[in-house]
Short mmCIF file of C-alpha atoms in Angstrom, two decimals:
data_model
loop_
_atom_site.label_atom_id
_atom_site.label_comp_id
_atom_site.label_asym_id
_atom_site.label_seq_id
_atom_site.Cartn_x
_atom_site.Cartn_y
_atom_site.Cartn_z
CA UNK D 7 -13.94 14.87 -13.83
CA UNK D 8 -15.26 14.62 -10.27
CA UNK D 9 -12.54 12.92 -8.24
CA UNK D 10 -8.83 13.32 -8.96
CA UNK D 11 -8.10 10.11 -7.04
CA UNK D 12 -9.80 7.92 -9.65
CA UNK D 13 -6.84 8.11 -12.01
CA UNK D 14 -8.74 9.03 -15.18
CA UNK D 15 -6.74 11.25 -17.47
CA UNK D 16 -6.08 12.04 -21.09
CA UNK D 17 -5.93 8.83 -23.10
CA UNK D 18 -7.64 6.70 -20.41
CA UNK D 19 -10.19 4.16 -21.56
CA UNK D 20 -13.49 4.64 -19.76
CA UNK D 21 -16.86 2.95 -20.06
CA UNK D 22 -20.22 4.27 -19.07
CA UNK D 23 -22.05 2.54 -16.27
CA UNK D 24 -25.54 3.33 -17.50
CA UNK D 25 -26.34 4.78 -14.08
CA UNK D 26 -27.40 8.38 -13.59
CA UNK D 27 -25.20 10.46 -11.30
CA UNK D 28 -27.01 10.54 -7.95
CA UNK D 29 -26.56 12.54 -4.77
CA UNK D 30 -27.61 11.73 -1.19
CA UNK D 31 -30.73 13.33 0.21
CA UNK D 32 -32.44 13.30 3.57
CA UNK D 33 -32.81 14.93 6.95
CA UNK D 34 -29.33 13.79 8.03
CA UNK D 35 -27.80 16.34 5.66
CA UNK D 36 -29.08 19.28 7.72
CA UNK D 37 -26.41 21.03 9.75
CA UNK D 38 -23.68 19.55 7.57
CA UNK D 39 -20.98 20.95 5.28
CA UNK D 40 -20.77 18.72 2.20
CA UNK D 41 -19.34 18.72 -1.29
CA UNK D 42 -21.75 18.32 -4.25
CA UNK D 43 -21.49 14.52 -4.07
CA UNK D 44 -22.50 14.55 -0.39
CA UNK D 45 -19.03 13.85 0.95
CA UNK D 46 -18.37 15.54 4.31
CA UNK D 47 -16.13 18.60 4.48
CA UNK D 48 -16.75 19.18 8.20
CA UNK D 49 -14.51 16.42 9.64
CA UNK D 50 -17.55 14.37 10.64
CA UNK D 51 -18.61 10.95 9.33
CA UNK D 52 -20.60 10.79 6.09
CA UNK D 53 -24.29 11.48 6.72
CA UNK D 54 -26.74 8.58 6.59
CA UNK D 55 -28.79 9.55 3.56
CA UNK D 56 -32.44 8.53 3.36
CA UNK D 57 -32.14 8.05 -0.39
CA UNK D 58 -30.15 8.86 -3.50
CA UNK D 59 -31.66 11.23 -6.05
CA UNK D 60 -30.56 12.00 -9.59
CA UNK D 61 -28.35 15.08 -9.60
CA UNK D 62 -30.48 16.56 -12.37
CA UNK D 63 -34.24 16.12 -12.16
CA UNK D 64 -36.92 17.58 -14.40
CA UNK D 65 -38.55 20.71 -12.98
CA UNK D 66 -42.26 20.52 -12.13
CA UNK D 67 -44.45 21.93 -14.87
CA UNK D 68 -46.00 25.36 -14.42
CA UNK D 69 -49.37 23.73 -13.73
CA UNK D 70 -47.90 21.56 -10.94
CA UNK D 71 -46.40 24.55 -9.12
CA UNK D 72 -48.22 26.51 -6.43
CA UNK D 73 -48.89 30.19 -6.79
CA UNK D 74 -46.42 32.50 -5.07
CA UNK D 75 -48.71 33.88 -2.38
CA UNK D 76 -46.87 33.74 0.96
CA UNK D 77 -44.35 36.50 1.71
CA UNK D 78 -40.85 35.41 2.68
CA UNK D 79 -39.29 37.40 5.51
CA UNK D 80 -35.67 38.26 4.69
CA UNK D 81 -34.96 39.95 8.01
CA UNK D 82 -34.24 43.24 6.23
CA UNK D 83 -37.09 45.73 6.59
CA UNK D 84 -36.17 47.69 3.46
CA UNK D 85 -36.32 44.54 1.30
CA UNK D 86 -39.45 43.14 2.94
CA UNK D 87 -41.30 46.46 2.68
CA UNK D 88 -40.28 47.46 -0.84
CA UNK D 89 -39.67 44.24 -2.78
CA UNK D 90 -41.98 41.59 -1.27
CA UNK D 91 -40.24 38.32 -2.02
CA UNK D 92 -42.50 35.28 -1.81
CA UNK D 93 -41.98 31.62 -0.96
CA UNK D 94 -41.56 29.69 -4.19
CA UNK D 95 -40.19 32.68 -6.09
CA UNK D 96 -36.82 32.91 -7.81
CA UNK D 97 -34.89 36.08 -7.12
CA UNK D 98 -31.61 37.25 -8.57
CA UNK D 99 -29.41 39.40 -6.35
CA UNK D 100 -27.17 41.29 -8.71
CA UNK D 101 -24.69 44.09 -8.13
CA UNK D 102 -21.09 45.19 -8.18
CA UNK D 103 -18.44 43.46 -6.08
CA UNK D 104 -18.51 44.16 -2.34
CA UNK D 105 -22.01 45.69 -2.35
CA UNK D 106 -23.56 43.31 0.20
CA UNK D 107 -25.14 40.64 -1.99
CA UNK D 108 -23.88 37.80 0.20
CA UNK D 109 -24.79 39.73 3.37
CA UNK D 110 -28.39 40.01 2.12
CA UNK D 111 -28.45 36.29 1.41
CA UNK D 112 -26.99 35.47 4.84
CA UNK D 113 -29.65 37.57 6.58
CA UNK D 114 -32.39 35.83 4.59
CA UNK D 115 -31.03 32.37 5.41
CA UNK D 116 -30.61 33.22 9.10
CA UNK D 117 -34.14 34.61 9.34
CA UNK D 118 -35.76 31.77 7.42
CA UNK D 119 -33.87 29.03 9.28
CA UNK D 120 -35.10 30.48 12.59
CA UNK D 121 -38.64 30.33 11.17
CA UNK D 122 -38.30 26.61 10.38
CA UNK D 123 -37.49 26.83 6.68
CA UNK D 124 -34.87 24.39 5.37
CA UNK D 125 -32.06 26.51 3.93
CA UNK D 126 -29.34 25.40 1.51
CA UNK D 127 -26.29 27.60 0.99
CA UNK D 128 -24.33 26.64 -2.14
CA UNK D 129 -20.82 28.10 -2.47
CA UNK D 130 -19.51 27.74 -6.02
CA UNK D 131 -15.82 28.50 -6.38
CA UNK D 132 -15.77 30.83 -3.37
CA UNK D 133 -12.57 31.30 -1.37
CA UNK D 134 -12.54 28.99 1.64
CA UNK D 135 -11.92 31.90 4.01
CA UNK D 136 -15.09 33.60 2.73
CA UNK D 137 -17.06 30.35 2.99
CA UNK D 138 -15.88 29.83 6.58
CA UNK D 139 -17.07 33.34 7.48
CA UNK D 140 -20.50 32.62 5.96
CA UNK D 141 -20.79 29.30 7.81
CA UNK D 142 -19.79 30.90 11.13
CA UNK D 143 -22.22 33.80 10.60
CA UNK D 144 -25.10 31.45 9.81
CA UNK D 145 -24.34 29.19 12.76
CA UNK D 146 -24.35 32.28 15.02
CA UNK D 147 -27.37 34.09 13.54
CA UNK D 148 -29.53 31.24 12.25
CA UNK D 149 -30.63 27.76 13.24
CA UNK D 150 -27.73 25.55 12.11
CA UNK D 151 -29.90 22.43 12.35
CA UNK D 152 -32.05 23.81 9.49
CA UNK D 153 -29.15 24.72 7.17
CA UNK D 154 -27.23 22.56 4.69
CA UNK D 155 -23.98 23.85 3.21
CA UNK D 156 -22.90 22.54 -0.21
CA UNK D 157 -19.38 23.70 -1.04
CA UNK D 158 -17.49 23.43 -4.32
CA UNK D 159 -14.24 25.15 -3.44
CA UNK D 160 -12.05 26.87 -6.06
CA UNK D 161 -9.55 23.98 -6.05
CA UNK D 162 -12.31 21.40 -6.65
CA UNK D 163 -12.47 19.63 -9.98
CA UNK D 164 -14.39 21.64 -12.61
CA UNK D 165 -16.99 18.88 -12.72
CA UNK D 166 -17.75 19.37 -9.03
CA UNK D 167 -18.10 23.12 -9.46
CA UNK D 168 -20.44 22.52 -12.40
CA UNK D 169 -22.44 19.94 -10.42
CA UNK D 170 -22.88 22.03 -7.24
CA UNK D 171 -26.12 23.91 -8.07
CA UNK D 172 -27.77 20.81 -9.55
CA UNK D 173 -26.81 18.55 -6.64
CA UNK D 174 -27.87 21.12 -4.03
CA UNK D 175 -31.21 21.60 -5.79
CA UNK D 176 -31.86 17.84 -5.75
CA UNK D 177 -30.95 17.72 -2.06
CA UNK D 178 -33.34 20.62 -1.38
CA UNK D 179 -36.14 19.10 -3.46
CA UNK D 180 -36.18 16.08 -1.14
CA UNK D 181 -37.41 18.42 1.62
CA UNK D 182 -39.81 20.24 -0.73
CA UNK D 183 -41.35 16.92 -1.76
CA UNK D 184 -42.12 16.29 1.92
CA UNK D 185 -43.99 19.57 2.34
CA UNK D 186 -41.13 21.62 3.81
CA UNK D 187 -40.44 25.19 2.78
CA UNK D 188 -36.96 25.48 1.28
CA UNK D 189 -34.69 28.44 0.54
CA UNK D 190 -31.68 27.85 -1.73
CA UNK D 191 -28.96 30.48 -2.09
CA UNK D 192 -26.33 29.95 -4.79
CA UNK D 193 -23.22 32.05 -4.26
CA UNK D 194 -22.37 32.68 -6.98
CA UNK D 195 -23.62 31.60 -10.38
CA UNK D 196 -21.09 33.79 -12.18
CA UNK D 197 -18.40 31.35 -11.09
CA UNK D 198 -20.61 28.48 -12.17
CA UNK D 199 -20.90 30.03 -15.64
CA UNK D 200 -17.11 30.42 -15.75
CA UNK D 201 -16.78 26.67 -15.19
CA UNK D 202 -18.55 26.11 -18.53
CA UNK D 203 -15.95 28.12 -20.42
#
């Protein structure tokens, strides 16, 4: 399901542990390229996590959430002037292939990371060459010490691709719970939906 090295296959006898799947969280994850379980993909040692959080956590109720009242600068004048995106808001970037959706997201992450926002880029089933270009662009244009990359490559187990957005959200919520502003970009949820099929 999550690790081909475990040796679980058709007909294997498995037992549940009773434990909830957890992912590492903490400041040490910033600047790193990790898989959804927090394992390093950047040829560096595993990060020293402050804690482990459940991969899926209940969302705060509507009453617990703050109002969306602070504009979020994307770095693109046309977007900032016409579509005022706010901190705490969800926004779907939708369009045909090769129309600049990822470029818009990269600009927003670069701008926000330079302004001190913690940014999480989640690549779900993206080609590694495309992911490398995104990582290089964000390290050049943004503040790499404020960006976490969570990568579920196309060759990853389906369970890892399915887990990626949930794990990245839990990792990001650790910062939110400490009063940090956080921007999460999931590229792309179409591939996540395909994992369910």
